[in-house]
Coordinates of C-alpha atoms and ligand atoms in Angstrom, one line a residue:
X1053 CA -33.0 -32.0 -11.5
X1054 CA -36.4 -30.3 -12.1
X1055 CA -34.9 -27.0 -11.2
X1056 CA -32.0 -27.5 -13.7
X1057 CA -34.4 -27.9 -16.6
X1058 CA -35.4 -24.3 -16.2
X1059 CA -31.9 -23.0 -16.6
X1060 CA -30.2 -21.3 -19.6
X1061 CA -27.4 -23.2 -21.4
X1062 CA -24.7 -21.2 -19.6
X1063 CA -26.3 -21.8 -16.2
X1064 CA -26.5 -25.5 -17.0
X1065 CA -22.8 -25.5 -17.7
X1066 CA -22.1 -23.8 -14.4
X1067 CA -24.3 -26.3 -12.6
X1068 CA -22.5 -29.2 -14.2
X1069 CA -19.1 -27.8 -13.1
X1070 CA -20.4 -27.6 -9.6
X1071 CA -21.8 -31.1 -9.6
X1072 CA -18.6 -32.5 -11.1
X1073 CA -16.7 -30.8 -8.4
X1074 CA -18.9 -32.5 -5.8
X1075 CA -20.9 -29.4 -4.8
X1076 CA -24.4 -30.9 -4.9
X1077 CA -25.0 -29.8 -1.3
X1078 CA -25.5 -26.3 -2.8
X1079 CA -28.8 -27.5 -4.4
X1080 CA -30.0 -30.0 -1.8
X1081 CA -32.3 -27.6 0.0
X1082 CA -33.8 -26.0 -3.2
X1083 CA -37.5 -25.6 -3.2
X1084 CA -39.8 -26.8 -6.0
X1085 CA -39.6 -25.0 -9.3
X1086 CA -41.8 -21.9 -9.2
X1087 CA -40.8 -21.2 -5.6
X1088 CA -37.9 -18.8 -4.9
X1089 CA -37.1 -18.5 -8.6
X1090 CA -35.7 -14.9 -8.2
X1091 CA -33.3 -16.2 -5.5
X1092 CA -32.3 -19.1 -7.7
X1093 CA -31.5 -16.7 -10.5
X1094 CA -29.5 -14.5 -8.2
X1095 CA -27.6 -17.6 -7.0
X1096 CA -26.5 -18.3 -10.6
X1097 CA -25.6 -14.7 -11.2
X1098 CA -23.3 -15.0 -8.2
X1099 CA -21.9 -18.3 -9.4
X1100 CA -21.2 -16.8 -12.8
X1101 CA -19.4 -13.9 -11.2
X1102 CA -17.3 -16.1 -9.0
X1103 CA -16.5 -18.2 -12.0
X1104 CA -15.5 -15.4 -14.3
X1105 CA -13.5 -13.3 -11.8
X1106 CA -11.1 -16.2 -10.9
X1107 CA -8.4 -17.2 -13.4
X1108 CA -9.4 -20.7 -14.6
X1109 CA -12.9 -20.4 -13.1
X1110 CA -14.5 -22.1 -10.1
X1111 CA -13.3 -25.5 -11.1
X1112 CA -9.7 -24.3 -10.8
X1113 CA -10.5 -22.6 -7.5
X1114 CA -11.9 -25.8 -6.0
X1115 CA -9.0 -27.9 -7.3
X1116 CA -6.4 -25.5 -5.8
X1117 CA -8.4 -25.3 -2.6
X1118 CA -8.3 -29.1 -2.3
X1119 CA -4.6 -29.3 -2.8
X1120 CA -3.8 -26.5 -0.4
X1121 CA -6.2 -27.8 2.3
X1122 CA -4.6 -31.2 2.0
X1123 CA -1.1 -29.7 2.4
X1124 CA -2.3 -27.7 5.4
X1125 CA -3.9 -30.7 7.0
X1126 CA -0.6 -32.7 6.5
X1127 CA 1.3 -29.8 8.1
X1128 CA 3.3 -29.3 4.9
X1129 CA 5.6 -26.3 5.0
X1130 CA 5.4 -24.2 1.8
X1131 CA 9.1 -23.6 2.2
X1132 CA 10.0 -27.3 2.4
X1133 CA 13.4 -27.9 0.7
X1134 CA 14.3 -24.2 0.8
X1135 CA 17.1 -22.7 2.8
X1136 CA 16.9 -19.0 3.7
X1137 CA 19.8 -16.7 3.4
X1138 CA 20.3 -12.9 3.4
X1139 CA 19.9 -11.6 -0.1
X1140 CA 22.0 -8.8 -1.5
X1141 CA 20.3 -5.7 -3.0
X1142 CA 20.8 -2.0 -3.6
X1143 CA 21.2 -0.2 -0.3
X1144 CA 20.8 3.5 -0.7
X1145 CA 21.9 6.3 1.6
X1146 CA 19.7 9.4 1.4
X1147 CA 21.3 12.4 -0.2
X1148 CA 24.6 10.9 -1.2
X1149 CA 25.8 11.2 -4.8
X1150 CA 24.6 7.7 -5.7
X1151 CA 21.2 8.5 -4.3
X1152 CA 21.0 11.7 -6.2
X1153 CA 21.9 10.0 -9.4
X1154 CA 19.2 7.4 -9.0
X1155 CA 16.7 10.1 -8.2
X1156 CA 17.5 12.0 -11.4
X1157 CA 17.2 8.8 -13.4
X1158 CA 13.9 8.0 -11.7
X1159 CA 12.3 11.3 -12.4
X1160 CA 13.3 11.0 -16.0
X1161 CA 11.7 7.6 -16.3
X1162 CA 8.5 8.6 -14.4
X1163 CA 6.7 9.7 -17.6
X1164 CA 6.9 6.1 -18.8
X1165 CA 5.3 4.8 -15.6
X1166 CA 1.8 3.8 -14.4
X1167 CA 0.8 3.7 -10.8
X1168 CA -1.4 1.1 -9.1
X1169 CA -2.8 1.8 -5.7
X1170 CA -4.2 -1.3 -3.9
X1171 CA -7.0 0.0 -1.7
X1172 CA -9.5 -2.8 -1.4
X1173 CA -8.7 -3.5 2.2
X1174 CA -11.0 -2.3 4.9
X1175 CA -8.2 -1.9 7.5
X1176 CA -9.7 -4.1 10.2
X1177 CA -6.6 -3.8 12.2
X1178 CA -6.9 0.0 12.2
X1179 CA -10.6 -0.1 13.1
X1180 CA -11.3 3.2 11.3
X1181 CA -14.8 3.5 10.0
X1182 CA -14.1 5.3 6.7
X1183 CA -11.9 4.3 3.8
X1184 CA -8.2 4.6 4.7
X1185 CA -7.2 6.7 1.7
X1186 CA -9.5 9.5 3.0
X1187 CA -7.7 9.8 6.3
X1188 CA -5.5 12.9 6.7
X1189 CA -1.8 12.0 6.0
X1190 CA -1.0 14.6 8.5
X1191 CA -3.1 17.2 10.3
X1192 CA -1.0 20.3 9.7
X1193 CA -2.0 20.8 6.1
X1194 CA -4.8 18.2 6.5
X1195 CA -4.2 16.6 3.1
X1196 CA -5.7 13.1 2.8
X1197 CA -3.6 10.1 1.6
X1198 CA -5.3 10.0 -1.8
X1199 CA -4.9 13.7 -2.5
X1200 CA -1.2 13.4 -1.5
X1201 CA -0.7 10.4 -3.8
X1202 CA -2.4 12.2 -6.8
X1203 CA -0.6 15.5 -6.2
X1204 CA 2.7 13.6 -6.1
X1205 CA 2.0 11.7 -9.3
X1206 CA 1.1 15.0 -11.0
X1207 CA 4.2 16.7 -9.8
X1208 CA 6.3 13.7 -11.1
X1209 CA 4.5 14.0 -14.4
X1210 CA 5.4 17.6 -14.7
X1211 CA 9.0 17.2 -13.5
X1212 CA 9.5 14.2 -15.8
X1213 CA 8.0 16.0 -18.9
X1214 CA 10.2 19.0 -18.3
X1215 CA 13.2 16.7 -18.8
X1216 CA 11.9 15.2 -22.0
X1217 CA 13.0 16.3 -25.4
X1218 CA 10.3 18.0 -27.5
X1219 CA 6.8 18.5 -26.5
X1220 CA 5.9 16.0 -23.7
X1221 CA 2.2 15.4 -23.2
X1222 CA 2.6 12.4 -20.9
X1223 CA -0.3 11.8 -18.5
X1224 CA 0.8 9.2 -15.9
X1225 CA -2.1 6.8 -15.3
X1226 CA -3.3 5.8 -11.9
X1227 CA -5.3 2.6 -11.3
X1228 CA -6.9 2.0 -8.0
X1229 CA -7.9 -1.4 -6.9
X1230 CA -11.1 -1.2 -4.8
X1231 CA -13.4 -3.8 -3.4
X1232 CA -17.1 -3.9 -2.4
X1233 CA -16.0 -2.5 0.9
X1234 CA -14.2 0.6 -0.6
X1235 CA -15.4 1.1 -4.2
X1236 CA -18.2 3.6 -3.8
X1237 CA -16.6 5.7 -1.1
X1238 CA -13.4 5.9 -3.2
X1239 CA -15.3 7.0 -6.2
X1240 CA -17.2 9.6 -4.1
X1241 CA -14.0 11.0 -2.6
X1242 CA -12.5 11.4 -6.1
X1243 CA -15.7 13.0 -7.6
X1244 CA -16.3 15.3 -4.7
X1245 CA -12.8 16.7 -5.0
X1246 CA -12.5 16.9 -8.9
X1247 CA -10.1 14.0 -8.8
X1248 CA -7.7 16.2 -6.8
X1249 CA -6.5 17.8 -10.1
X1250 CA -6.0 14.7 -12.1
X1251 CA -8.0 14.3 -15.3
X1252 CA -10.8 11.8 -14.6
X1253 CA -9.7 9.8 -17.7
X1254 CA -6.3 9.3 -16.0
X1255 CA -7.8 7.4 -13.1
X1256 CA -9.3 3.9 -13.4
X1257 CA -10.9 2.0 -10.6
X1258 CA -10.7 -1.8 -10.8
X1259 CA -13.0 -3.5 -8.3
X1260 CA -11.8 -6.9 -6.9
X1261 CA -14.4 -9.5 -6.2
X1262 CA -14.4 -11.7 -3.2
X1263 CA -13.9 -15.5 -3.5
X1264 CA -16.0 -18.4 -2.3
X1265 CA -15.6 -19.6 1.2
X1266 CA -14.9 -23.3 2.0
X1267 CA -16.5 -25.3 4.7
X1268 CA -14.2 -28.3 5.0
X1269 CA -11.1 -30.1 3.8
X1270 CA -12.9 -31.4 0.7
X1271 CA -13.4 -27.8 -0.4
X1272 CA -17.2 -27.8 -0.2
X1273 CA -18.3 -24.3 -0.9
X1274 CA -19.9 -22.6 2.1
X1275 CA -23.5 -21.4 1.9
X1276 CA -24.2 -17.9 3.3
X1277 CA -25.6 -18.5 6.8
X1278 CA -28.2 -15.8 6.1
X1279 CA -29.3 -16.9 2.7
X1280 CA -29.4 -20.5 1.5
X1281 CA -29.3 -19.3 -2.2
X1282 CA -26.0 -17.5 -1.8
X1283 CA -22.4 -18.7 -1.4
X1284 CA -20.5 -17.0 1.5
X1285 CA -17.6 -15.0 0.2
X1286 CA -14.5 -13.3 1.7
X1287 CA -11.7 -11.1 0.4
X1288 CA -9.0 -12.9 -1.6
X1289 CA -6.2 -10.5 -0.8
X1290 CA -4.2 -7.8 -2.7
X1291 CA -2.7 -10.4 -5.1
X1292 CA -5.9 -9.9 -7.1
X1293 CA -4.4 -6.8 -8.6
X1294 CA -2.4 -8.8 -11.2
X1295 CA -5.3 -10.7 -12.6
X1296 CA -7.4 -7.5 -12.7
X1297 CA -4.8 -5.5 -14.5
X1298 CA -4.6 -8.3 -17.0
X1299 CA -8.3 -9.2 -17.5
X1300 CA -9.4 -5.6 -17.7
X1301 CA -7.0 -5.0 -20.6
X1302 CA -5.5 -2.0 -18.8
X1303 CA -2.0 -3.5 -18.8
X1304 CA -2.1 -4.0 -22.6
X1305 CA -3.3 -0.4 -23.0
X1306 CA -0.3 0.8 -21.0
X1307 CA 2.1 -1.4 -22.9
X1308 CA 0.7 -0.4 -26.3
X1309 CA 1.1 3.3 -25.2
X1310 CA 4.8 2.7 -24.7
X1311 CA 4.8 2.8 -20.9
X1312 CA 7.7 0.9 -19.3
X1313 CA 7.0 0.6 -15.6
X1314 CA 4.2 -0.3 -13.3
X1315 CA 4.5 0.9 -9.7
X1316 CA 2.3 -0.7 -7.0
X1317 CA 1.7 0.9 -3.7
X1318 CA -0.4 0.5 -0.5
X1319 CA -3.1 2.7 0.9
X1320 CA -1.6 4.4 3.9
X1321 CA 2.1 5.0 3.6
X1322 CA 2.5 8.8 3.7
X1323 CA 6.3 8.6 3.1
X1324 CA 6.6 6.2 0.2
X1325 CA 6.7 8.8 -2.6
X1326 CA 9.9 10.1 -1.0
X1327 CA 11.5 6.8 -2.1
X1328 CA 9.9 6.5 -5.5
X1329 CA 12.2 8.6 -7.7
X1330 CA 15.4 6.8 -6.5
X1331 CA 13.8 3.3 -6.5
X1332 CA 12.6 3.9 -10.1
X1333 CA 16.1 5.0 -11.0
X1334 CA 17.4 1.8 -9.6
X1335 CA 15.0 -0.3 -11.7
X1336 CA 16.0 1.6 -14.8
X1337 CA 19.7 1.6 -14.3
X1338 CA 19.9 -2.0 -12.9
X1339 CA 17.3 -3.2 -15.5
X1340 CA 15.3 -5.0 -12.8
X1341 CA 12.2 -6.8 -14.0
X1342 CA 11.0 -6.7 -10.4
X1343 CA 12.2 -4.3 -7.8
X1344 CA 10.8 -4.4 -4.2
X1345 CA 11.3 -1.5 -1.8
X1346 CA 12.5 -2.5 1.6
X1347 CA 13.5 -0.9 4.8
X1348 CA 15.7 -2.1 7.7
X1349 CA 13.4 -4.3 9.8
X1350 CA 13.3 -5.0 13.5
X1351 CA 13.3 -8.8 14.2
X1352 CA 9.7 -10.0 14.6
X1353 CA 8.3 -6.7 13.3
X1354 CA 4.9 -7.4 11.6
X1355 CA 6.2 -6.8 8.0
X1356 CA 7.5 -9.5 5.7
X1357 CA 11.2 -10.1 5.3
X1358 CA 12.9 -10.1 1.9
X1359 CA 14.7 -13.5 1.8
X1360 CA 16.9 -15.4 -0.6
X1361 CA 15.5 -19.0 -0.8
X1362 CA 17.7 -21.7 -2.2
X1363 CA 16.1 -25.1 -3.0
X1364 CA 17.8 -28.4 -2.6
X1365 CA 17.5 -28.8 -6.4
X1366 CA 19.5 -25.6 -6.9
X1367 CA 16.6 -23.2 -7.7
X1368 CA 16.9 -19.8 -6.0
X1369 CA 14.5 -16.9 -5.6
X1370 CA 14.4 -13.6 -3.8
X1371 CA 11.0 -13.3 -2.3
X1372 CA 9.1 -11.8 0.6
X1373 CA 8.5 -14.3 3.5
X1374 CA 5.7 -13.1 5.7
X1375 CA 6.6 -12.3 9.3
X1376 CA 4.7 -15.2 10.8
X1377 CA 6.6 -17.7 8.5
X1378 CA 10.1 -16.2 8.7
X1379 CA 10.8 -17.1 12.3
X1380 CA 9.8 -20.8 12.0
X1381 CA 11.6 -21.1 8.6
X1382 CA 14.8 -19.8 10.2
X1383 CA 14.5 -22.0 13.2
X1384 CA 14.1 -25.0 10.9
X1385 CA 17.1 -24.1 8.8
X1386 CA 20.0 -23.9 11.3
X1387 CA 19.2 -20.5 12.9
X1388 CA 18.2 -21.8 16.4
X1389 CA 17.2 -18.3 17.6
X1390 CA 15.0 -17.6 14.6
X1391 CA 14.4 -14.1 13.6
X1392 CA 16.7 -11.9 15.8
X1393 CA 18.4 -8.6 15.4
X1394 CA 22.0 -8.6 14.3
X1395 CA 24.7 -6.3 15.8
X1396 CA 23.2 -3.5 13.7
X1397 CA 20.1 -3.6 15.9
X1398 CA 18.0 -4.8 12.9
X1399 CA 17.1 -8.2 11.5
X1400 CA 19.5 -9.1 8.6
X1401 CA 16.4 -9.6 6.4
X1402 CA 15.2 -6.3 5.0
X1403 CA 11.5 -5.5 5.6
X1404 CA 9.1 -5.6 2.6
X1405 CA 7.0 -2.5 2.4
X1406 CA 5.1 -3.8 -0.6
X1407 CA 6.1 -1.0 -2.9
X1408 CA 6.9 -2.9 -6.1
X1409 CA 8.2 -1.7 -9.4
X1410 CA 7.7 -4.1 -12.4
X1411 CA 9.0 -3.6 -16.0
X1412 CA 5.8 -3.9 -18.1
X1413 CA 7.3 -6.0 -21.0
X1414 CA 8.3 -9.0 -18.9
X1415 CA 5.3 -8.5 -16.7
X1416 CA 2.8 -8.8 -19.5
X1417 CA 4.7 -11.7 -21.0
X1418 CA 4.3 -13.6 -17.7
X1419 CA 0.7 -12.7 -17.2
X1420 CA -0.1 -13.9 -20.7
X1421 CA 1.0 -17.4 -19.4
X1422 CA -0.6 -17.2 -16.0
X1423 CA -3.6 -15.0 -16.6
X1424 CA -2.5 -13.1 -13.5
X1425 CA -2.9 -16.1 -11.1
X1426 CA -0.7 -15.8 -8.1
X1427 CA 0.5 -18.5 -5.8
X1428 CA -2.2 -18.7 -3.1
X1429 CA -2.4 -19.9 0.5
X1430 CA -5.0 -21.1 2.9
X1431 CA -5.2 -20.4 6.6
X1432 CA -8.0 -22.5 8.1
X1433 CA -8.7 -22.3 11.8
X1434 CA -9.2 -25.9 12.8
X1435 CA -11.6 -27.0 15.6
X1436 CA -9.0 -29.4 17.1
X1437 CA -5.8 -31.3 16.5
X1438 CA -7.4 -33.8 14.1
X1439 CA -7.7 -31.0 11.6
X1440 CA -10.9 -32.4 10.3
X1441 CA -13.2 -29.5 10.9
X1442 CA -12.9 -25.7 10.8
X1443 CA -14.1 -23.2 13.4
X1444 CA -15.5 -21.1 10.6
X1445 CA -15.3 -21.2 6.9
X1446 CA -12.0 -20.3 5.2
X1447 CA -11.0 -19.3 1.7
X1448 CA -7.9 -19.0 -0.5
X1449 CA -5.8 -15.9 -0.3
X1450 CA -3.1 -14.3 -2.3
X1451 CA -0.5 -11.5 -1.9
X1452 CA 0.7 -9.1 -4.7
X1453 CA 4.4 -9.6 -3.6
X1454 CA 4.2 -13.3 -4.4
X1455 CA 4.2 -12.5 -8.1
X1456 CA 7.9 -13.5 -8.5
X1457 CA 7.2 -17.0 -7.3
X1458 CA 6.3 -18.2 -10.8
X1459 CA 9.1 -16.4 -12.6
X1460 CA 11.9 -18.3 -14.4
X1461 CA 15.4 -18.0 -12.8
X1462 CA 16.5 -15.7 -15.6
X1463 CA 14.1 -13.0 -14.3
X1464 CA 16.0 -10.0 -12.9
X1465 CA 14.5 -9.7 -9.4
X1466 CA 16.0 -7.2 -7.1
X1467 CA 15.3 -5.0 -4.2
X1468 CA 16.2 -1.5 -2.9
X1469 CA 16.7 -0.7 0.8
X1470 CA 16.1 2.8 2.1
X1471 CA 16.0 4.2 5.5
X1472 CA 12.6 3.7 7.2
X1473 CA 12.5 7.4 8.3
X1474 CA 12.5 8.3 4.6
X1475 CA 10.2 5.6 3.0
X1476 CA 7.9 3.9 5.5
X1477 CA 5.2 5.2 7.8
X1478 CA 2.1 3.0 7.4
X1479 CA -1.1 3.6 9.4
X1480 CA -2.3 0.1 10.1
X1481 CA -2.8 -0.4 13.9
X1482 CA -5.5 0.9 16.2
X1483 CA -4.3 2.9 19.3
X1484 CA -4.9 0.0 21.7
X1485 CA -2.8 -2.5 19.7
X1486 CA -0.2 0.1 18.9
X1487 CA 0.3 0.8 22.5
X1488 CA 1.1 -2.9 23.1
X1489 CA 3.9 -3.0 20.4
X1490 CA 7.2 -4.0 22.0
X1491 CA 9.3 -1.0 22.9
X1492 CA 11.7 0.0 20.1
X1493 CA 9.5 -1.5 17.4
X1494 CA 7.4 0.8 15.2
X1495 CA 3.8 1.4 16.1
X1496 CA 2.4 1.7 12.6
X1497 CA -0.4 3.8 13.9
X1498 CA -2.1 7.1 13.0
X1499 CA 0.1 8.7 15.7
X1500 CA 3.4 7.4 14.5
X1501 CA 2.4 7.8 10.8
X1502 CA 1.9 11.5 11.2
X1503 CA 5.0 12.1 13.4
X1504 CA 7.1 10.2 10.9
X1505 CA 6.2 12.7 8.2
X1506 CA 7.5 15.6 10.4
X1507 CA 10.7 13.7 11.3
X1508 CA 11.3 12.8 7.6
X1509 CA 10.8 16.4 6.5
X1510 CA 13.0 17.8 9.3
X1511 CA 15.8 15.3 8.5
X1512 CA 15.6 16.1 4.8
X1513 CA 15.8 19.9 5.5
X1514 CA 18.7 19.3 8.0
X1515 CA 20.6 17.4 5.2
X1516 CA 19.9 20.3 2.9
X1517 CA 21.6 22.7 5.4
X1518 CA 18.8 24.0 7.6
X1519 CA 19.5 24.1 11.3
X1520 CA 16.6 22.1 12.8
X1521 CA 16.3 21.4 16.5
X1522 CA 16.2 17.7 17.7
X1523 CA 12.9 16.2 18.7
X1524 CA 11.2 16.0 22.1
X1525 CA 9.6 12.8 23.3
X1526 CA 5.9 12.8 24.0
X1527 CA 3.2 10.2 24.7
X1528 CA 0.0 10.1 22.7
X1529 CA -2.6 7.3 23.0
X1530 CA 0.0 5.4 25.1
X1531 CA 2.7 5.6 22.4
X1532 CA 6.0 7.3 23.0
X1533 CA 7.0 9.2 19.9
X1534 CA 9.6 11.7 18.7
X1535 CA 8.0 15.1 18.0
X1536 CA 10.0 17.1 15.4
X1537 CA 9.2 20.5 14.0
X1538 CA 5.9 20.1 12.1
X1539 CA 7.2 20.8 8.6
X1540 CA 5.1 19.9 5.5
X1541 CA 5.3 20.8 1.9
X1542 CA 3.4 20.1 -1.3
X1543 CA 4.9 17.6 -3.7
X1544 CA 5.3 20.2 -6.4
X1545 CA 7.6 22.2 -4.0
X1546 CA 10.1 19.4 -4.1
X1547 CA 10.2 15.8 -5.1
X1548 CA 13.9 15.0 -4.8
X1549 CA 16.8 16.0 -2.6
X1550 CA 18.3 18.2 -5.3
X1551 CA 15.0 20.1 -5.5
X1552 CA 14.9 20.6 -1.7
X1553 CA 18.5 21.9 -1.8
X1554 CA 17.7 24.3 -4.6
X1555 CA 15.0 25.9 -2.5
X1556 CA 17.0 26.5 0.6
X1557 CA 19.8 29.0 1.0
X1558 CA 21.8 31.1 3.5
X1559 CA 21.4 30.4 7.2
X1560 CA 18.0 28.9 7.9
X1561 CA 16.9 27.6 11.3
X1562 CA 13.6 26.1 12.6
X1563 CA 12.9 25.6 16.3
X1564 CA 11.4 22.4 17.6
X1565 CA 8.1 24.0 18.6
X1566 CA 7.6 25.4 15.1
X1567 CA 5.1 24.6 12.3
X1568 CA 5.9 25.3 8.7
X1569 CA 3.6 24.5 5.8
X1570 CA 4.8 25.3 2.2
X1571 CA 1.9 25.2 -0.2
X1572 CA 3.3 26.3 -3.5
X1573 CA 5.9 25.6 -6.2
X1574 CA 8.2 28.6 -6.1
X1575 CA 8.7 29.3 -2.5
X1576 CA 12.4 29.7 -1.5
X1577 CA 13.7 29.8 2.0
X1578 CA 16.5 32.3 2.4
X1579 CA 18.1 33.2 5.8
X1580 CA 14.8 32.2 7.5
X1581 CA 14.8 31.9 11.3
X1582 CA 11.5 30.4 12.4
X1583 CA 10.2 30.1 15.9
X1584 CA 6.4 29.7 15.7
X1585 CA 4.1 28.9 12.9
X1586 CA 4.5 30.0 9.2
X1587 CA 2.0 29.1 6.5
X1588 CA 2.9 30.2 2.9
X1589 CA 0.6 29.5 0.0
X1590 CA 1.4 30.6 -3.6
X1591 CA -0.2 30.0 -7.0
X1592 CA 2.0 28.8 -9.8
X1593 CA 3.9 31.8 -11.2
X1594 CA 4.2 33.5 -7.8
X1595 CA 7.8 33.4 -6.8
X1596 CA 8.1 34.0 -3.1
X1597 CA 11.3 34.4 -1.0
X1598 CA 10.7 33.7 2.6
X1599 CA 13.3 35.0 5.1
X1600 CA 14.1 37.0 8.2
X1601 CA 13.1 36.2 11.8
X1602 CA 9.5 34.8 12.1
X1603 CA 8.5 34.6 15.7
X1604 CA 5.0 34.0 17.1
X1605 CA 3.1 31.9 19.7
X1606 CA 2.7 29.2 17.0
X1607 CA 0.6 26.0 17.2
X1608 CA 0.7 24.0 20.4
X1609 CA -0.1 20.3 20.7
X1610 CA -2.9 19.0 22.9
X1611 CA -3.4 15.5 24.0
X1612 CA -6.8 13.9 23.1
X1613 CA -8.1 10.6 24.3
X1614 CA -8.7 7.9 21.6
X1615 CA -11.9 7.0 23.5
X1616 CA -13.4 10.5 23.5
X1617 CA -16.1 10.1 20.9
X1618 CA -16.9 13.9 21.0
X1619 CA -13.7 14.3 18.9
X1620 CA -13.7 13.3 15.2
X1621 CA -12.4 9.7 14.7
X1622 CA -9.6 10.8 12.4
X1623 CA -8.2 13.0 15.1
X1624 CA -8.8 10.9 18.2
X1625 CA -7.0 7.9 16.6
X1626 CA -3.8 10.1 16.6
X1627 CA -4.1 11.1 20.3
X1628 CA -3.3 14.8 19.6
X1629 CA -4.6 17.9 17.9
X1630 CA -3.1 21.3 17.2
X1631 CA -4.2 24.4 18.9
X1632 CA -3.6 27.2 16.4
X1633 CA -2.7 30.0 18.8
X1634 CA -0.8 32.3 16.4
X1635 CA 0.7 32.1 13.0
X1636 CA 2.1 34.1 10.2
X1637 CA 0.0 33.2 7.2
X1638 CA 0.4 34.6 3.7
X1639 CA -1.3 33.6 0.5
X1640 CA -0.1 34.8 -3.0
X1641 CA -2.9 34.6 -5.5
X1642 CA -1.3 36.4 -8.4
X1643 CA 1.9 35.6 -10.4
X1644 CA 4.8 37.9 -9.6
X1645 CA 7.9 38.2 -7.4
X1646 CA 7.5 38.6 -3.7
X1647 CA 9.6 38.8 -0.5
X1648 CA 7.9 37.5 2.6
X1649 CA 9.7 39.1 5.6
X1650 CA 8.0 39.8 8.9
Ligands
UGB1095 N1 -5.7 -4.8 0.1 C1 -6.5 -4.9 -1.0 O1 -6.5 -4.1 -1.9 N2 -7.3 -6.0 -1.1 C2 -7.3 -7.0 -0.2 O2 -8.1 -8.0 -0.3 C3 -6.5 -6.9 1.0 C4 -5.7 -5.8 1.1 P1 -2.8 -4.7 4.7 P2 -1.0 -6.9 4.9 O3 3.0 -2.7 4.6 O4 3.9 -3.5 6.3 C5 1.2 -6.3 3.7 O5 -3.9 -5.5 5.3 O6 -1.5 -7.6 3.8 C6 -4.8 -3.7 0.2 C7 2.3 -7.2 3.2 O7 1.8 -8.4 2.9 O8 -2.6 -3.3 5.2 O9 -1.2 -7.4 6.3 C8 -5.0 -2.8 1.4 O10 -6.0 -1.8 1.1 C9 3.5 -7.3 4.2 O11 4.6 -8.0 3.7 O12 -1.4 -5.4 4.9 O13 0.6 -6.8 4.8 C10 -3.6 -2.2 1.6 O14 -3.4 -1.1 0.8 C11 4.0 -5.9 4.6 O15 4.6 -5.3 3.5 C12 -2.7 -3.3 1.2 O16 -3.4 -4.2 0.3 C13 2.8 -5.0 5.0 O17 1.8 -5.0 4.0 C14 -2.0 -4.1 2.3 O18 -3.0 -4.7 3.1 C15 3.3 -3.6 5.3

């Protein structure tokens, strides 16, 4: 009481909220006034932050926590009353007429889009010490994820503007959600690299705050074990992105500027932009308020399944069900074998890759009602079966893909399925865990993430008429992967299948042991026969035709051990590195017309 008399009116209000919500234990150990006053102020600063960064404030957080903890203790299933079934969505086949039409429509729409990268996660499963967006997407060109994302958005901006009538000045905005774990390093990466060519004003960083930890079923807030004047906090999950976009006012700025779409994406999927133009085209043509990208999913694969849920009362929704919940839900709903592959070799439930496209109008309307609050969940680890005590403190969590859970039935919620080889190659698992993944299921490691890029590029070129050898199978860091020709290109070379086709002509062939990096806009492959390594770089305005027979010793692949700490971490987590024995490398620094022939 004596301590409270020293507080400002705002601090008194906050203290009252805490006392009303039965949190007096937070003050019980406080020393006399005049002792530890700085710490006490810091405590209230923290409380004020926790209060303002949560929709509805700390009181709402504690109320929800009590409800969810009671449900968890009672063993209540969040899907009680719901029956799962396989939903129907848009299933695309890469390169067919339908796909090409959606891609064209998507590129046209892109100038009305804003991109949101959720990059607040530390990637505990990957165990990498840096921020994940700084990892090389592949090690042939060495471009990091963030650079690749930005270069693709800039290429889309340009391609989209070139289709607009009149003088198009569109600058596609990019928001990046960071956290205390990633914020400074993300900012440094951008600043050190001049924002990878984007205007600094185009990029906005939104930092998510952690939420208060909970000690017990009564939702008593947990004190930090190292400081009795602090509340212990933990991450709240990627679902924070919605409240941040709303509370920062950014969404309104985008809406007022006439933008129509918001595209959310995760930190380490090096393929996802291959799927963006077509998926955005689907959103525009089908007028989806919400469109989730999905890929065929192996049963029990550690990604959520897109599921249609029908409630006893008639309500239906198409929503992601996390992988650990899908199997029990199916077993409880008349599928005795749970989540199993169908005769196609895949689960009938498409895999959520958390690439979401929202139409801004309906999105902002919904957030005006909810403030961006997302249905949360709690996952306490109980000490024993009585479920009365926790092994360690817990907290509420939320996921960005749960946004549709509060939408009315009239909302147009759909999804788009594309081949995994085209759209999905996340880097989430460390080498040891990846090596334990059941045979046939994807590894989701740095090794598989890089190899998937070469496979995707090889398959795209094959579809465009290039003769490309099949892969060989190799083992790196205990993972058996297909090794295709190491082909990479800059996003401005080609964003869509039509663009790839327009840059390839005659009889082109690339052998399996080859490496090809295309670093320029106007580089055309004409009657090229490549058996070795070929690196072509050209400034805008330099038109280069590459042809003839290129043959050299090329780049070989060497195994490296993930435990060998003499090798940089970003390399050893892949289990291989390139030995650049011989290559043909040409750089064109002046505009003009050139013919590169050995
Ligand atoms: N992230 C944040 O920005 N803040 C946070 O507090 C937490 C994460 P994970 P997860 O792609 O296969 C998701 O940890 O959550 C960012 C889907 O839920 O990599 O286990 C983080 O930086 C799942 O349905 O993934 O699983 C990263 O960019 C499936 O789609 C992103 O959020 C799965 O991803 C995802 O965080 C998948």
